Structures are given as structure tokens and as C-alpha cells.
XYZ file of C-alpha atoms in Angstrom:
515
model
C -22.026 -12.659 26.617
C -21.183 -11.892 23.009
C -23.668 -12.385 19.971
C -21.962 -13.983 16.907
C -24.402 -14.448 13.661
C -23.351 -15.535 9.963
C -24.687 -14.658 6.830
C -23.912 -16.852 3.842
C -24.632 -15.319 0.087
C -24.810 -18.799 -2.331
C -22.503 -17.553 -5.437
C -22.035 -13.894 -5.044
C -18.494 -12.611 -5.922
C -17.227 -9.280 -4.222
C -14.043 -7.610 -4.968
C -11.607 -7.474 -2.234
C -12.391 -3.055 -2.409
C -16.055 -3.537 -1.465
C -15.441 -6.785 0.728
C -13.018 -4.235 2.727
C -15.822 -1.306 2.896
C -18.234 -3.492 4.434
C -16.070 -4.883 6.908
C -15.600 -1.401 7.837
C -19.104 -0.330 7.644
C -20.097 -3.250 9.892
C -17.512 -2.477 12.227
C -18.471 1.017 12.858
C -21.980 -0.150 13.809
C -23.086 0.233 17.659
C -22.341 -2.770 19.512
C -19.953 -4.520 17.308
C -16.721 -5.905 18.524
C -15.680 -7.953 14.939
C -16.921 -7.996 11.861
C -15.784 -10.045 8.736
C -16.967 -9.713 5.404
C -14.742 -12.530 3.034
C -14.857 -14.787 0.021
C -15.776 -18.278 1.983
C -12.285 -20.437 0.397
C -11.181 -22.828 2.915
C -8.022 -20.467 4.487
C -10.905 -18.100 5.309
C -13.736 -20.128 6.506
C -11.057 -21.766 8.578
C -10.139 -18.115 10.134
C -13.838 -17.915 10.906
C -14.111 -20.866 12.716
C -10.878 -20.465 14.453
C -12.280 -17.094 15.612
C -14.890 -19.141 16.807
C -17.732 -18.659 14.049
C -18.979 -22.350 14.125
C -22.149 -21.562 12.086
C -22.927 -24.799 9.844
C -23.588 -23.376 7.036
C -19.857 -22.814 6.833
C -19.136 -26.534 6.484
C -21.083 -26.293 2.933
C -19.525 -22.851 2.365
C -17.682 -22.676 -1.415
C -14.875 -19.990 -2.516
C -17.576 -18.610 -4.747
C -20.111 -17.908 -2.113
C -19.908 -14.279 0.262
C -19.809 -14.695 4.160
C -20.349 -11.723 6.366
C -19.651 -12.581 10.147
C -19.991 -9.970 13.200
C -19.688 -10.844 16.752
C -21.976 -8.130 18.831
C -22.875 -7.197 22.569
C -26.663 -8.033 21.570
C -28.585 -9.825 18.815
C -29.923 -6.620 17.672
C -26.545 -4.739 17.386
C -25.498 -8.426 15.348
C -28.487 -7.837 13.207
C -27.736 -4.059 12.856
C -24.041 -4.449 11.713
C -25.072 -7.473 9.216
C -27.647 -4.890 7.789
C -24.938 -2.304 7.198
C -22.876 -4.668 5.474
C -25.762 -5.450 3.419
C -26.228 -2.004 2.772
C -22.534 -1.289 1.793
C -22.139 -3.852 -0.619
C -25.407 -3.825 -3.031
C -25.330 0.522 -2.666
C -25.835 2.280 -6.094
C -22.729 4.169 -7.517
C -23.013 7.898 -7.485
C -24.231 8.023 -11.144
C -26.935 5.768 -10.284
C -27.696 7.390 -7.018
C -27.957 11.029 -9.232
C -30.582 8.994 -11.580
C -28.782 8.186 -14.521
C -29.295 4.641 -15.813
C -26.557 2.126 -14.968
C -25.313 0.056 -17.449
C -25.755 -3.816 -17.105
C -22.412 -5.512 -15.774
C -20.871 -8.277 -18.110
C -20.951 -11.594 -16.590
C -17.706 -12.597 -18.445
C -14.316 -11.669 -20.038
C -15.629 -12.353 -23.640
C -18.908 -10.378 -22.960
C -16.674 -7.232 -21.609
C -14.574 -7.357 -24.772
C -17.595 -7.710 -26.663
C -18.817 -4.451 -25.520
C -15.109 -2.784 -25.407
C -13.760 -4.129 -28.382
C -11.057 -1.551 -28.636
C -10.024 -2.141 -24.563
C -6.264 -3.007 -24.544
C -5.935 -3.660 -20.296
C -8.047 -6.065 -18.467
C -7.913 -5.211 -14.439
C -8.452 -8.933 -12.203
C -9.799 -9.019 -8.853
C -10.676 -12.408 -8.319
C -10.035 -15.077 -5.742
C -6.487 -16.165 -5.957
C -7.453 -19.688 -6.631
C -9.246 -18.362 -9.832
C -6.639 -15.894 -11.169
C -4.797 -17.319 -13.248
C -7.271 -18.890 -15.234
C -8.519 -15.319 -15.819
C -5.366 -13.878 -16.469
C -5.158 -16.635 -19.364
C -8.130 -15.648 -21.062
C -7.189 -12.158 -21.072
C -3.719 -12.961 -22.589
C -5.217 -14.994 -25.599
C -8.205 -11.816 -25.678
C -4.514 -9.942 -26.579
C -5.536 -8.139 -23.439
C -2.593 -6.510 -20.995
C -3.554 -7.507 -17.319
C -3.121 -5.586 -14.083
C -3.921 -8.789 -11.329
C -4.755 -7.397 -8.620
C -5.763 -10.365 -6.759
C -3.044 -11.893 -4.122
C -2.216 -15.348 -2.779
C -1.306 -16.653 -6.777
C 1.002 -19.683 -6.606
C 4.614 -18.372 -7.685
C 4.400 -21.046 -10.784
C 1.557 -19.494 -11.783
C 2.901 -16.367 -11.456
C 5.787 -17.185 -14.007
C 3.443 -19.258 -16.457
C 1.518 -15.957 -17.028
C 4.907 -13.434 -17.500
C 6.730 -16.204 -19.222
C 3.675 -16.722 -21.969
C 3.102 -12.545 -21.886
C 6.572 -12.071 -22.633
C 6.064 -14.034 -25.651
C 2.853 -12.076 -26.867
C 4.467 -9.038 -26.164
C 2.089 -8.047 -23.149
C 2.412 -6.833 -19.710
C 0.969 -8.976 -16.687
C 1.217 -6.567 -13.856
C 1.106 -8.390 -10.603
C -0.065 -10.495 -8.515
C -0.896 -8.213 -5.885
C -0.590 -4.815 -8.302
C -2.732 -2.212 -5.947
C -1.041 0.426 -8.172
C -0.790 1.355 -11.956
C -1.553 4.855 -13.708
C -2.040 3.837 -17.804
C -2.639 6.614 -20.059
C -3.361 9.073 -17.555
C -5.465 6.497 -15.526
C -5.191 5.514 -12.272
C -5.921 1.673 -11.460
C -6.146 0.421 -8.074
C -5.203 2.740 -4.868
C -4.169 5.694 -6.629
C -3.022 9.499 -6.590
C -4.433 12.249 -8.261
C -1.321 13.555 -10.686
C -0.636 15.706 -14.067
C 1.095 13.909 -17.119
C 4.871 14.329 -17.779
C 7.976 12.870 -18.869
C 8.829 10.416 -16.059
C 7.903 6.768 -16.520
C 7.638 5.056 -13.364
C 8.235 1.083 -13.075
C 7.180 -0.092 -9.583
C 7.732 -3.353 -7.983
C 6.124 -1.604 -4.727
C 2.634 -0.515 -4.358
C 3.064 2.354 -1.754
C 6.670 3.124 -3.364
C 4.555 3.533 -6.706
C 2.143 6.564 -5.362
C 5.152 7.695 -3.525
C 7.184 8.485 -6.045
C 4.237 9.850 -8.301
C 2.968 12.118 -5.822
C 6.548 14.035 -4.740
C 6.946 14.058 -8.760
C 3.759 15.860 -8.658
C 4.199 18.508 -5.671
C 7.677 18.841 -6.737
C 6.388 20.313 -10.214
C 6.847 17.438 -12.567
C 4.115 14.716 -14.071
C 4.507 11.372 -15.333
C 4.052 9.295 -18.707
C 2.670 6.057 -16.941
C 3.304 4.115 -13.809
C 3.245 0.445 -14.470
C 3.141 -1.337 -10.965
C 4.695 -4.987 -11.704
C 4.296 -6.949 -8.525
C 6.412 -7.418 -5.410
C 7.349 -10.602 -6.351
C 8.750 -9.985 -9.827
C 12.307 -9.247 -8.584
C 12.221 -12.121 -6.595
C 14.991 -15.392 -7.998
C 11.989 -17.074 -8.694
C 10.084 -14.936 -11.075
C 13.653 -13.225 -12.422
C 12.382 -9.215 -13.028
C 10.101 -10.838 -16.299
C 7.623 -7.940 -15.734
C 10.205 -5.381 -14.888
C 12.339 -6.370 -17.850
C 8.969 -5.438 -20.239
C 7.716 -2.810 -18.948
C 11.499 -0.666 -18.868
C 11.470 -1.862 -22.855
C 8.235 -0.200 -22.942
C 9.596 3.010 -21.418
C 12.375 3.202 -23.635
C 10.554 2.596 -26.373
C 7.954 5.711 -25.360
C 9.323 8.709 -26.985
C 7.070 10.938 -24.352
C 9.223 9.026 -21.746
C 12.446 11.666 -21.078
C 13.392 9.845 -17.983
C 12.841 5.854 -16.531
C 12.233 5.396 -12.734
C 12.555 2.002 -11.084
C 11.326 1.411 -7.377
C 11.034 -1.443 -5.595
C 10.886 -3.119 -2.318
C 13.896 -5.710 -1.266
C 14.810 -7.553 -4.503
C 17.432 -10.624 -5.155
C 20.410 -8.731 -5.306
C 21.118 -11.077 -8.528
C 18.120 -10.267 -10.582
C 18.728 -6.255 -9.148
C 22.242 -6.499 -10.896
C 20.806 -8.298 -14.329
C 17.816 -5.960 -14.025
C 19.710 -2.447 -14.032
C 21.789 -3.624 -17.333
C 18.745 -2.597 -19.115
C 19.009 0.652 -18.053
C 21.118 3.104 -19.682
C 19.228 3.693 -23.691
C 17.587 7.076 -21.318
C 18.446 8.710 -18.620
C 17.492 6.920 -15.472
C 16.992 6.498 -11.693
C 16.537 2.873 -9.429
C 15.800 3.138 -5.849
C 15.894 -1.032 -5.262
C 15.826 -0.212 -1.159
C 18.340 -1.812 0.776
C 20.899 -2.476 -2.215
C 22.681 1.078 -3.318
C 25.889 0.419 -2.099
C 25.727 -2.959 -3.884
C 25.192 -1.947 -7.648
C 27.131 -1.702 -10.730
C 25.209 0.629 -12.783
C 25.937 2.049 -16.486
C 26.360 5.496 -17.410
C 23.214 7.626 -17.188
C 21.680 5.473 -14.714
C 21.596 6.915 -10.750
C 21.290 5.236 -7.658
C 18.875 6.287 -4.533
C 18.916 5.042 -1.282
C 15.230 6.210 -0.244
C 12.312 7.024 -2.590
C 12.823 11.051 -1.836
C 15.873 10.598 -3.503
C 14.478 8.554 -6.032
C 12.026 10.967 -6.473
C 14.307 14.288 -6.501
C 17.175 12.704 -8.998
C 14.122 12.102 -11.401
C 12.935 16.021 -10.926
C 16.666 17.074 -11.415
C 16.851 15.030 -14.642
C 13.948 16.765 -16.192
C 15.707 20.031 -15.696
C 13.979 21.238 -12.580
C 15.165 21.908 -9.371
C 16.312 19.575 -7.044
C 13.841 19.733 -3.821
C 14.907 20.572 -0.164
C 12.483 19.193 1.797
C 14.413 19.243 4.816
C 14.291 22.843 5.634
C 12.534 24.294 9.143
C 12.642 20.749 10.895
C 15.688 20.972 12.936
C 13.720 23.277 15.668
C 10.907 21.150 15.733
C 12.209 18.368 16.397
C 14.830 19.693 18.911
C 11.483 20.882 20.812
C 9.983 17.331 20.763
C 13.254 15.640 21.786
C 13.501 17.920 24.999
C 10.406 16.813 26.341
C 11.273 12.926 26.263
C 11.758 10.973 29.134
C 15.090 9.732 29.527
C 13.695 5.897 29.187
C 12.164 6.969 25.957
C 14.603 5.612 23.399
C 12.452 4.100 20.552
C 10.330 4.480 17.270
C 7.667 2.429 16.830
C 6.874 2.709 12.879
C 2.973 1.682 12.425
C 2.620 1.917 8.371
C -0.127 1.299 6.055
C 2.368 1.441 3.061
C 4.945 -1.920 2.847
C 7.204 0.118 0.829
C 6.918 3.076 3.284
C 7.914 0.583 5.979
C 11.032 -0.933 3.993
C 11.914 2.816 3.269
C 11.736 3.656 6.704
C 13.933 0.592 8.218
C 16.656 1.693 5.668
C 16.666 5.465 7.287
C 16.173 4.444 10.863
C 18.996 1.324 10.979
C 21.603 3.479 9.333
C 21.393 6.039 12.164
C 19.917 3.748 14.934
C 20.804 0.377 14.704
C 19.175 -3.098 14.001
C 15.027 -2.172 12.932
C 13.153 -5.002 13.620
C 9.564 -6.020 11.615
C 7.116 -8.775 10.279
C 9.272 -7.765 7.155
C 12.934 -7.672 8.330
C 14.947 -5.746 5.992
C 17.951 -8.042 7.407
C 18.652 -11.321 8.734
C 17.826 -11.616 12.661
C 16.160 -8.325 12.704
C 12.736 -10.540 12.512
C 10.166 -10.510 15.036
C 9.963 -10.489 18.947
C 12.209 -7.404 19.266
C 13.970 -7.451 22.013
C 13.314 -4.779 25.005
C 13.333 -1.172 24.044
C 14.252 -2.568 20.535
C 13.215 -0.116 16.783
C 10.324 -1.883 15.643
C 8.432 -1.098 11.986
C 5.026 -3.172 11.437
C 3.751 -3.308 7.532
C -0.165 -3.502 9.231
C -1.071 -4.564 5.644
C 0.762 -7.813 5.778
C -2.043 -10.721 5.566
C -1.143 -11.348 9.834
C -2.743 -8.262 10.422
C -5.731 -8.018 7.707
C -7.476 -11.782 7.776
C -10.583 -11.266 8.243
C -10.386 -6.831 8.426
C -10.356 -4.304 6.131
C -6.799 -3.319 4.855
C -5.607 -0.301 6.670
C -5.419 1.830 3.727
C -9.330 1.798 3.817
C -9.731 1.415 7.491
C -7.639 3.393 9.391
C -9.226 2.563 12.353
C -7.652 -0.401 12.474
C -4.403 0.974 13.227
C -5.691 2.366 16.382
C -5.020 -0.175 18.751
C -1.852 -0.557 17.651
C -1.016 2.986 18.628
C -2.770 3.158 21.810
C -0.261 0.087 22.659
C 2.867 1.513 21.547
C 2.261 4.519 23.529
C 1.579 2.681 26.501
C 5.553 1.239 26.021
C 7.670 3.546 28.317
C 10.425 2.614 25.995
C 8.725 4.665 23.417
C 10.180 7.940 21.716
C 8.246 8.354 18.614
C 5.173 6.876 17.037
C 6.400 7.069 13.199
C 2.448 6.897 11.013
C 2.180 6.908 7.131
C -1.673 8.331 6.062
C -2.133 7.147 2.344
C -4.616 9.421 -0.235
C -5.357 8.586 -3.310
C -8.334 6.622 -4.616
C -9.525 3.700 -2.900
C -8.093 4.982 0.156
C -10.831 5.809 3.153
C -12.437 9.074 2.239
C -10.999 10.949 5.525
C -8.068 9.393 7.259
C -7.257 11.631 9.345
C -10.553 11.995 11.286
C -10.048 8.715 12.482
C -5.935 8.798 12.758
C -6.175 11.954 14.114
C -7.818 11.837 17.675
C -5.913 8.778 18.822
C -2.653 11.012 17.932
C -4.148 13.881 20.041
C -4.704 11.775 23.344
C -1.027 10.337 22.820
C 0.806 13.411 22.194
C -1.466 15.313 25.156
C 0.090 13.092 27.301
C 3.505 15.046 29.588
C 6.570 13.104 29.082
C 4.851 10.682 25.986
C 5.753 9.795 22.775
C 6.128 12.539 20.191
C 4.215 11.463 16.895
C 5.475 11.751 12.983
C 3.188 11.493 10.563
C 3.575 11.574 6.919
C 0.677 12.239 4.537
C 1.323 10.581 1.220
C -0.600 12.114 -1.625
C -1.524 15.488 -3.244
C -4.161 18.147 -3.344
C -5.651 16.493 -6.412
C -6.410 13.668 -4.400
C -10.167 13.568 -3.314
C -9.407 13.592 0.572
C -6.957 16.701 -0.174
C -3.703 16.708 0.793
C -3.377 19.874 3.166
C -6.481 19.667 5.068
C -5.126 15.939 5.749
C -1.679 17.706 7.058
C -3.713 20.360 8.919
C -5.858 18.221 10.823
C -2.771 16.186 11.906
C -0.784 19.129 12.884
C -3.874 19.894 15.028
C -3.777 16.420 17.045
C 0.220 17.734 17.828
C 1.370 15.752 15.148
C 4.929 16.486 13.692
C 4.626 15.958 9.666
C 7.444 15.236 7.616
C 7.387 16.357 3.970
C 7.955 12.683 2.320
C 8.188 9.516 4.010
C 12.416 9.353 4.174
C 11.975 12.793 5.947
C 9.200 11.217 8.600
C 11.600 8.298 9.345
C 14.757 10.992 9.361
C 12.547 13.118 11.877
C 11.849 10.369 14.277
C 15.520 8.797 14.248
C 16.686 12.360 15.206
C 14.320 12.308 18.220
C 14.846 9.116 19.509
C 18.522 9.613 19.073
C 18.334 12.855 20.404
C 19.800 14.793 17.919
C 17.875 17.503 15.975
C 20.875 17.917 13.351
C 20.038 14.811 11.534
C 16.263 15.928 10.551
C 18.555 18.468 7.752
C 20.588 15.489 6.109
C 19.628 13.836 3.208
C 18.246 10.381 4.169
């Protein structure tokens, strides 16, 4: 019978990043079979105790205080993991490790400004609850804010853009896991050079997207100033967006403005893109390009490689073929299919990848269906033999785990199970680089890909590797290693979801269009 112990740290705040790597560390210990490592506010120490962690110091347990939480095959192994987590969370950063001194950590906003006076961005990762209050002080500090906390109440989401738009500052967020700021990356990030193209991102994943084909396609860019997935919404009205193109415009190192985004209110999309026009520009607002109005010198994409490319062309370089060679390899994994074998199963880490990918696969396919429906009734149970595209970042599938961005691992159930589907024809993966991202993907995507793919008459696999050789994991040894497990790799996440719609539909020609 299974071991479950709790460990309760009395007021000890952890960012979400290090909650995450010691989930994972305590997950990877012998024995385990969960591990939690969370911020005790009421939703989680009610996931906890519905997951059958009854300890009692739980029903004292504040938001401010830490809870780590394994369930083991022994009390030792229970003991072991909770050490590990331990471990993970109090270790020394490299400088420290290497024996240089490490500076004392200010306890408060006002301290940190006291010792930066001349800091202009203030970067929150605290317990939704608490955000806002923090976001406020850093506001009247004069202070822009990059809030990357989640689960902030939509009013309090306006309060803070509708009081920075007064002071002339940029709230980025809630939920803004990407931003690059004067050559800096915040949050997960990709390692890329400086140039002309400002990047405005209502998508996290469709943020380091677009920077990193900008990047391998020859190109740098000025900033990328992630907004928030909500900011399009009707409810918060494109506040953010609104500022931050100004900004761009206003940037005379800004030659070109790009504007991603996830699904947004076609209404705000419409009012948004009439601020567009003072530079050239390009909006990839996925799902809407057929349904905008746009001024002169603004362009339209459909997919983020297009997005991407029509920003490269405007520069004055080259548009990009990244289509080229696939058509044979994908005939070849097509012809080994068995005949039941009829759909893609998209497992993503990336929620913009995931959007992106619907939009390809639905207008060759049919109806896509997700925990994120790109339409109406394409929602969640799909019907038999149905397209199906999980965002495995989505809060149903990270309460209480590691986001899969940092644990990869995670994902691997999920794969094992949609091989197992005979309906299956591809197993469409996104592996995200960058920092913050886990340190080696694909040594954990990698041999779950291998014992699908080794498999006569299974699934074929397309994986796309988002990120660049500047990035710390290193793009093509990532690509390598996948290739290796008999992955097929598609050059940008369009051309992954291109690739698998041409195998499942059994036609190799479409793995040359433009997606």
C-alpha cells in the first residue's frame, strides 16, 4: 500500500519556476508515484486533499505557507523524494555554487528599488490572490510590470491596464511567461540577436515562436512585449496591446510591428488592427484572417510561419521555404499506416502552438477537437477516431505537476495512450527551448517516441523543436536526438501540423503548401 507524507513550510514563498523544479525533482526520485510541491491557498490544499492528502496540518495551512506532498511505494522512498524537493528548492545559484558571494535578496518592492533606483520593469510572480496589490505598488514606484502570476480576477486585470494606461506604463499580463526588453529575455525565453522587428504577443508560445524563426531565418528583433492572453478578450478590450504597438511606433529602431495572438474577440481584433498602419506591419490573430479589414501596409497571416516570414520579407530579406524535402518523407510514413489509422493526436506544451495547429489541421481535415476548441462544438469528448489537440499546460492538466515546458515527462503518458488508439495516424509533439525550459527535453521526449514509432503498422510521430542554437539546450542536437527516436521534424510548428495532416489524410502533396 502507498506511503503519502506532507511537509508544511510556515511562510515561505516560492515562485511558480522553482515550485515546478521540485515537483519534478521529487518525482524523479525512486519509488515515487506523485509528488506536489504548491503554494497552500485553498484551490490547492483542496486538490491535495481531494487527491487524498488528509494530513492536518493542511486544515491550518495559509496561501503564504509552502506544501510539498509525495505519495511513495515505502516510507523511505516518501522521505527520499521530500528530501529532493528540499534539496531543489533552497540549492545555491551557480555563482554561489562557483564561490562568489551572493547578494542578500530584498524582502520588498521599496527595498528592491532602493537598491535599483534606476530599474524601469518590475517582473511579479506571486500568488494570484496577491498580485494585484503588487502590481499597484509597482505602478505608483513608476515601475513597468511583466505579471507573471495567473488566476488574477479579470477586474483586476483591467484596474491595473486601465490606471497604467494613464501613467503611461505597460502591465504585461497576467499570465506573461514571455517578454524580451532591451535585449533581455523575461520568463521562458529564446536565445536571439537584436533587430528591427518589434514583436507584440498576446501568446506566450506564439511569442518565442515568432522570435526564434526571425532568428534562424536571419533577422533579430527590437523587443518582444508579451501582453497577456486575456488582453484581446471583450472584457479587457486590447488595453495592453493598444500601448505597447504605440510604443513600437514610437521606437525609431522598430522598422517593422508584429502582432500575434491566440483567439481574440473578433471586435477588439478589428478596433485593434486600426492602429496599425504609421509602419509597416504584420498580425497573425489565429483563427480570424479571412475576417479582417486591415489598412494599407498592414498584412495578414494565417499561421505564425507566415507571420514570421511576411516580417523577414519586410525587412528586405528573403522570404523562407521551409517546406522543401518533406513531400518524400512523409509519403514514406503514410505508406506504412494501417488503413484504420486516420487521426492526429496533437500533445503540445505551447497553447499557441496548439491553436496554430487546429487552424492547419481543420482546414485540411475537418472539425479539431481540444480542452481549447478553436470553434463552437469542437470541445471535448471527441467523438471516435475524431482530430484531437490537448494544450497539456492548461491548469486541468498541471494542478498539482510541474508545467510541461519544465517537465516533459509529464507528457509521457499521454503519448503512450494515444499510441495505444488504433485510430491513430500521427502523434503531432511541440519540444520548447529557451530559458526556463527543462535543460534536455528530448532525453526524456525522446525514448517514449522511439518505442512508439518501433512499433510495425503504429503511429508515425512529428515533432517540432521550437527554439535556436543560442538556446542553452541547443537547437540541433534537440532535432538530432529526435530524428534518432524515428521522429519526423518539421521546420516550424505550421509545417509539423501541415506534415501530420498530409499523413493522416494520406496525401504527401500537402506537406509543400503554405499552411
Amino acid at each position: 500500500m502507498s506511503v503519502r507524507r506532507v511537509v508544511l513550510r510556515p511562510d515561505t514563498y516560492v515562485d511558480s519556476v522553482r515550485l515546478m523544479g521540485a515537483g519534478r525533482a521529487m518525482e524523479s526520485s525512486p519509488g515515487v508515484e506523485r509528488a506536489f510541491a504548491l503554494m497552500a491557498t485553498p484551490v490547492n490544499v483542496a486538490i491535495l486533499t481531494g487527491q487524498g492528502f488528509d494530513d492536518p496540518a493542511l486544515g491550518s495551512a495559509r496561501a503564504n505557507d509552502l506544501v510539498l506532498a509525495v505519495q511513495a511505494a515505502t516510507a523511505s522512498d516518501a522521505e527520499g523524494a521530500l528530501l529532493q524537493g528540499e534539496v531543489a528548492l533552497t540549492a545555491e545559484p551557480v555563482e554561489a555554487q562557483a564561490g562568489r558571494e551572493r547578494e542578500r535578496r530584498p524582502a520588498s518592492l521599496g527595498e528592491a528599488t532602493r537598491i535599483l533606483p534606476d530599474a524601469n520593469v518590475a517582473l511579479v510572480s506571486v500568488p494570484g490572490d496577491f498580485a494585484a496589490l503588487e502590481c499597484h505598488q509597482a505602478l505608483s514606484a513608476g515601475l513597468h510590470v511583466l505579471l507573471f502570476s495567473d488566476n488574477v480576477d479579470v477586474a483586476a486585470e483591467v484596474a491595473l491596464k486601465e490606471r497604467a494606461e494613464s501613467l503611461g506604463l505597460l502591465v504585461m499580463g497576467p499570465g506573461a511567461g514571455t517578454a524580451m526588453l532591451g535585449g533581455t529575455g523575461l520568463g521562458f525565453a529564446n536565445v536571439v540577436p537584436r533587430g528591427p522587428i518589434g514583436v507584440v504577443a498576446a501568446a506566450g508560445t506564439g511569442a518565442q515562436e515568432v522570435m526564434s524563426l526571425i532568428a534562424r531565418w536571419g533577422s533579430g528583433v527590437t523587443d518582444v512585449i508579451g501582453i497577456g492572453g486575456r488582453d484581446l478578450s471583450d472584457a479587457v478590450g486590447g488595453r495592453m496591446a493598444r500601448s505597447a504597438i504605440r510604443a513600437l511606433h514610437d521606437d525609431p529602431r522598430v522598422e517593422v510591428i508584429l502582432v500575434v495572438s491566440k483567439p481574440p474577440s473578433p471586435t477588439v481584433a478589428a478596433s485593434l488592427v486600426n492602429e496599425l498602419g504609421a509602419k509597416p506591419a504584420v498580425v497573425a490573430l489565429l483563427g480570424l484572417r479571412d475576417e479582417l479589414s486591415v489598412a494599407d501596409g498592414v498584412r495578414v497571416a494565417a499561421t505564425l510561419e507566415e507571420a514570421a516570414a511576411l516580417a523577414i520579407e519586410a525587412v528586405g530579406l528573403p522570404r523562407p521555404v521551409p517546406g522543401r524535402g518533406l513531400v518524400d518523407q512523409v509519403a514514406a510514413a503514410a505508406s506504412t499506416l494501417a488503413s484504420g489509422r486516420t487521426a492526429v493526436r496533437g500533445l503540445f506544451c505551447g497553447g499557441t502552438l496548439c491553436y496554430e495547429a487546429m487552424v492547419v489541421l481543420s482546414s485540411r481535415l475537418g472539425p479539431v477537437h481540444s480542452n481549447t476548441p478553436l470553434r463552437d462544438g469542437w470541445g471535448l469528448p471527441a467523438p471516435d477516431g475524431g482530430h484531437i489537440c490537448l494544450d497539456l499546460g492548461e491548469e486541468e492538466y498541471t494542478r498539482g505537476r510541474p508545467h510541461p515546458m519544465i517537465d516533459p515527462g509529464a507528457r509521457s503518458e499521454a503519448i503512450v495512450e494515444a499510441a495505444a488508439d488504433p485510430s491513430t495516424a500521427v502523434i503531432l509533439l511541440d519540444v520548447v527551448l529557451g530559458h526556463g525550459s527543462h535543460e534536455d527535453p528530448a532525453s526524456i521526449v525522446a525514448p517514449v517516441c522511439e518505442r512508439v514509432t518501433a512499433v510495425p503498422d503504429g503511429p508515425a510521430v512529428v515533432a517540432y523543436v521550437l527554439g535556436t542554437d543560442g538556446d542553452p539546450q541547443g537547437m540541433r542536437g534537440q532535432v538530432a536526438r529526435l530524428e534518432a527516436a524515428g521522429c519526423l521534424i518539421g521546420g516550424t510548428g505550421a509545417r509539423s501540423a501541415l506534415m501530420a495532416a498530409a499523413i493522416a489524410g494520406r496525401r504527401p502533396e500537402l506537406a509543400a503548401e503554405r499552411p
